[in-house]
Amino acid sequence: MTPLEYDRTHIWHPYASLGNPPPVNFAKSASGVEIELADGSRLVDAVSSWWCVAHGHNHPAIVEAVRRQSERLCHVMFGGFTHDPAVELSRRLAKIAPPGLDRVFFADSGSISVEVAAKMAVQYQNALGHSERNRLVALKGGYHGDTSLCMALSDPDGMHVLFKGIMTKHFFAEKPSIPTDGEWDAADAESLRRVVDEHGDEIAAIICEPVFQAANAMNFYHPEYLREMRRICDERGILLIFDEIASGLHRTGPRWAHERSGIVPDIMTVGKALTGGHMTLAATLASGEVADVISAGSPSAFMHGPTYMANPLACAAACASLDLFAADDYAAKARAIGARFAEGLSPLRELPNVRDVRVLGAVGVVETDRLPAADDIAGVIRRHGVWLRPFCNFIYAMPPLVSDGKAIDRIIEAVAELASAPPGPPPADGGFHE
Ligand SMILES: *Cc1c(COP(=O)(O)O)cnc(C)c1O
């Protein structure tokens, strides 16, 4: 059996069938914005390998930081130990976090950091004597990860319907509908107010992806919505959690997407680009108040502790990644990519299969009536040498923030050809696979 045949018959891929597996590319190496395949051809990674690879693949500074750390300490349990990479990373995170969010819990993936955020909120309320506050409010169109608590906080009609039976029921407000630069209308947050009015006493926290709902909706919404959210939370003693795993670290322009709102959450999750796509790591940041209340409660301990918590190699990669963010103007890079996307993608609005084109920072989205057939998508990827992974009815690009104009133009050409292709058959599985 060739490696590829073995893969096809024995290894599950994300959101894929093992009985009827979709084709996969065989990656051999990667550097900069390109992935090299086993046959020697190269693909521009217009997806940043699921939005992580901000500085390009195999960035020498990050590779070197991991190599150096590996010679000293690859891992040690975080129960009973600490180490330089963890302390250094928490200092660096505190420096760039929203004001006051300087307490950190390290998690080994984004989903776990969201679970931790939700548990913090519940333990906080419990410590204040509100043990009945054990539900969260989330937004329709949202996505917070694939573990069971995260599924239960993601769009209730999205990719996780099959598991409804094992999910705790949380509360959902309607998807925000006013665009980021549109004219604010308080009616957009009315459904959120209604949910909180109805269930306020059961609610520990509200969670959302600020401004940019990514994996379930590719929706950009108005920052005033977040200010309204903050007001509602403050009126009711509810905590506010921002999931900046996809939107953070300059993906939409500013360092955190929620900066546009001028308000600060109580808890925030960071992941994906944290290590620049070199190791798996996420973090849950909390305010001193959240930490103090939990610590004064019973138990005083925060009840979570993953085996690979604060893995030194991952923390070293993240420190090097944050150094790269600090050494250059990534907001300007995202803006430049966005300007090119806006110019290159906007004309696609005229195409018969295109419903909408949206751009925010280094995110370009073409919403279609229906995606082209799988073979047409594969053909465009091969011919243009550009890796795209459309889902539902979205063709989108979220390239490395270091992509130059030439790479962005190639991506635009590939997206344009894909948007011009005829719509394919309706997807049997709903097409959910980020
Ligand atoms: C990707 C993502 C997650 C989950 O992160 P994993 O590392 O895949 O577990 C959670 N929230 C948001 C907003 C994400 O985009």
mmCIF file with all atom_site columns, C-alpha atoms and ligand atoms in Angstrom, residues 15 50-52 108-114 142-147 150 154 208-210 212-215 243-247 269 271-272 280-282 434, ligand 1:
data_model
loop_
_atom_site.group_PDB
_atom_site.id
_atom_site.type_symbol
_atom_site.label_atom_id
_atom_site.label_alt_id
_atom_site.label_comp_id
_atom_site.label_asym_id
_atom_site.label_entity_id
_atom_site.label_seq_id
_atom_site.pdbx_PDB_ins_code
_atom_site.Cartn_x
_atom_site.Cartn_y
_atom_site.Cartn_z
_atom_site.occupancy
_atom_site.B_iso_or_equiv
_atom_site.pdbx_formal_charge
_atom_site.auth_seq_id
_atom_site.auth_comp_id
_atom_site.auth_asym_id
_atom_site.auth_atom_id
_atom_site.pdbx_PDB_model_num
ATOM   1  C CA . TYR A 1 15  ? -15.281 16.373 8.591  1.00 0.00 ? 15  TYR A CA 1
ATOM   2  C CA . TRP A 1 50  ? -7.109  26.999 8.954  1.00 0.00 ? 50  TRP A CA 1
ATOM   3  C CA . TRP A 1 51  ? -6.213  30.585 9.770  1.00 0.00 ? 51  TRP A CA 1
ATOM   4  C CA . CYS A 1 52  ? -3.115  29.875 11.877 1.00 0.00 ? 52  CYS A CA 1
ATOM   5  C CA . ASP A 1 108 ? -3.852  22.743 24.205 1.00 0.00 ? 108 ASP A CA 1
ATOM   6  C CA . SER A 1 109 ? -6.417  23.741 21.569 1.00 0.00 ? 109 SER A CA 1
ATOM   7  C CA . GLY A 1 110 ? -8.955  26.427 20.840 1.00 0.00 ? 110 GLY A CA 1
ATOM   8  C CA . SER A 1 111 ? -11.894 24.234 21.809 1.00 0.00 ? 111 SER A CA 1
ATOM   9  C CA . ILE A 1 112 ? -10.364 23.535 25.200 1.00 0.00 ? 112 ILE A CA 1
ATOM   10 C CA . SER A 1 113 ? -9.766  27.235 25.803 1.00 0.00 ? 113 SER A CA 1
ATOM   11 C CA . VAL A 1 114 ? -13.482 27.851 25.147 1.00 0.00 ? 114 VAL A CA 1
ATOM   12 C CA . GLY A 1 142 ? -21.442 31.324 15.750 1.00 0.00 ? 142 GLY A CA 1
ATOM   13 C CA . TYR A 1 143 ? -18.763 28.661 16.033 1.00 0.00 ? 143 TYR A CA 1
ATOM   14 C CA . HIS A 1 144 ? -16.743 27.857 19.147 1.00 0.00 ? 144 HIS A CA 1
ATOM   15 C CA . GLY A 1 145 ? -15.175 24.450 18.517 1.00 0.00 ? 145 GLY A CA 1
ATOM   16 C CA . ASP A 1 146 ? -15.955 20.761 18.205 1.00 0.00 ? 146 ASP A CA 1
ATOM   17 C CA . THR A 1 147 ? -15.882 19.403 21.761 1.00 0.00 ? 147 THR A CA 1
ATOM   18 C CA . CYS A 1 150 ? -18.278 24.065 22.321 1.00 0.00 ? 150 CYS A CA 1
ATOM   19 C CA . SER A 1 154 ? -22.156 26.896 18.225 1.00 0.00 ? 154 SER A CA 1
ATOM   20 C CA . CYS A 1 208 ? -19.510 35.470 20.929 1.00 0.00 ? 208 CYS A CA 1
ATOM   21 C CA . GLU A 1 209 ? -16.956 35.761 18.182 1.00 0.00 ? 209 GLU A CA 1
ATOM   22 C CA . PRO A 1 210 ? -16.604 39.560 18.207 1.00 0.00 ? 210 PRO A CA 1
ATOM   23 C CA . PHE A 1 212 ? -16.336 38.278 12.758 1.00 0.00 ? 212 PHE A CA 1
ATOM   24 C CA . GLN A 1 213 ? -18.413 35.096 12.946 1.00 0.00 ? 213 GLN A CA 1
ATOM   25 C CA . ALA A 1 214 ? -16.099 32.770 11.097 1.00 0.00 ? 214 ALA A CA 1
ATOM   26 C CA . ALA A 1 215 ? -16.551 29.002 10.659 1.00 0.00 ? 215 ALA A CA 1
ATOM   27 C CA . ASP A 1 243 ? -13.769 34.152 21.443 1.00 0.00 ? 243 ASP A CA 1
ATOM   28 C CA . GLU A 1 244 ? -10.966 35.792 19.432 1.00 0.00 ? 244 GLU A CA 1
ATOM   29 C CA . ILE A 1 245 ? -9.486  32.472 18.290 1.00 0.00 ? 245 ILE A CA 1
ATOM   30 C CA . ALA A 1 246 ? -10.179 33.183 14.619 1.00 0.00 ? 246 ALA A CA 1
ATOM   31 C CA . SER A 1 247 ? -10.551 36.977 14.659 1.00 0.00 ? 247 SER A CA 1
ATOM   32 C CA . THR A 1 269 ? -9.862  33.093 24.216 1.00 0.00 ? 269 THR A CA 1
ATOM   33 C CA . GLY A 1 271 ? -5.587  30.383 19.648 1.00 0.00 ? 271 GLY A CA 1
ATOM   34 C CA . LYS A 1 272 ? -4.975  29.625 15.980 1.00 0.00 ? 272 LYS A CA 1
ATOM   35 C CA . THR A 1 280 ? -1.105  23.614 18.927 1.00 0.00 ? 280 THR A CA 1
ATOM   36 C CA . LEU A 1 281 ? -1.735  26.071 21.750 1.00 0.00 ? 281 LEU A CA 1
ATOM   37 C CA . ALA A 1 282 ? -4.504  28.341 22.995 1.00 0.00 ? 282 ALA A CA 1
ATOM   38 C CA . GLU A 1 434 ? -14.964 25.082 7.640  1.00 0.00 ? 434 GLU A CA 1
HETATM 39 C C1 . LIG B 2 .   ? -11.195 27.236 15.338 1.00 0.00 ? 1   LIG B C1 1
HETATM 40 C C2 . LIG B 2 .   ? -12.026 27.859 16.369 1.00 0.00 ? 1   LIG B C2 1
HETATM 41 C C3 . LIG B 2 .   ? -12.232 27.242 17.627 1.00 0.00 ? 1   LIG B C3 1
HETATM 42 C C4 . LIG B 2 .   ? -11.709 25.876 17.947 1.00 0.00 ? 1   LIG B C4 1
HETATM 43 O O1 . LIG B 2 .   ? -10.319 25.802 17.966 1.00 0.00 ? 1   LIG B O1 1
HETATM 44 P P1 . LIG B 2 .   ? -9.619  24.364 17.812 1.00 0.00 ? 1   LIG B P1 1
HETATM 45 O O2 . LIG B 2 .   ? -8.154  24.683 17.975 1.00 0.00 ? 1   LIG B O2 1
HETATM 46 O O3 . LIG B 2 .   ? -9.976  23.848 16.451 1.00 0.00 ? 1   LIG B O3 1
HETATM 47 O O4 . LIG B 2 .   ? -10.129 23.488 18.891 1.00 0.00 ? 1   LIG B O4 1
HETATM 48 C C5 . LIG B 2 .   ? -12.974 27.937 18.575 1.00 0.00 ? 1   LIG B C5 1
HETATM 49 N N1 . LIG B 2 .   ? -13.486 29.148 18.319 1.00 0.00 ? 1   LIG B N1 1
HETATM 50 C C6 . LIG B 2 .   ? -13.309 29.771 17.129 1.00 0.00 ? 1   LIG B C6 1
HETATM 51 C C7 . LIG B 2 .   ? -13.878 31.131 16.919 1.00 0.00 ? 1   LIG B C7 1
HETATM 52 C C8 . LIG B 2 .   ? -12.593 29.143 16.113 1.00 0.00 ? 1   LIG B C8 1
HETATM 53 O O5 . LIG B 2 .   ? -12.451 29.735 14.917 1.00 0.00 ? 1   LIG B O5 1
#
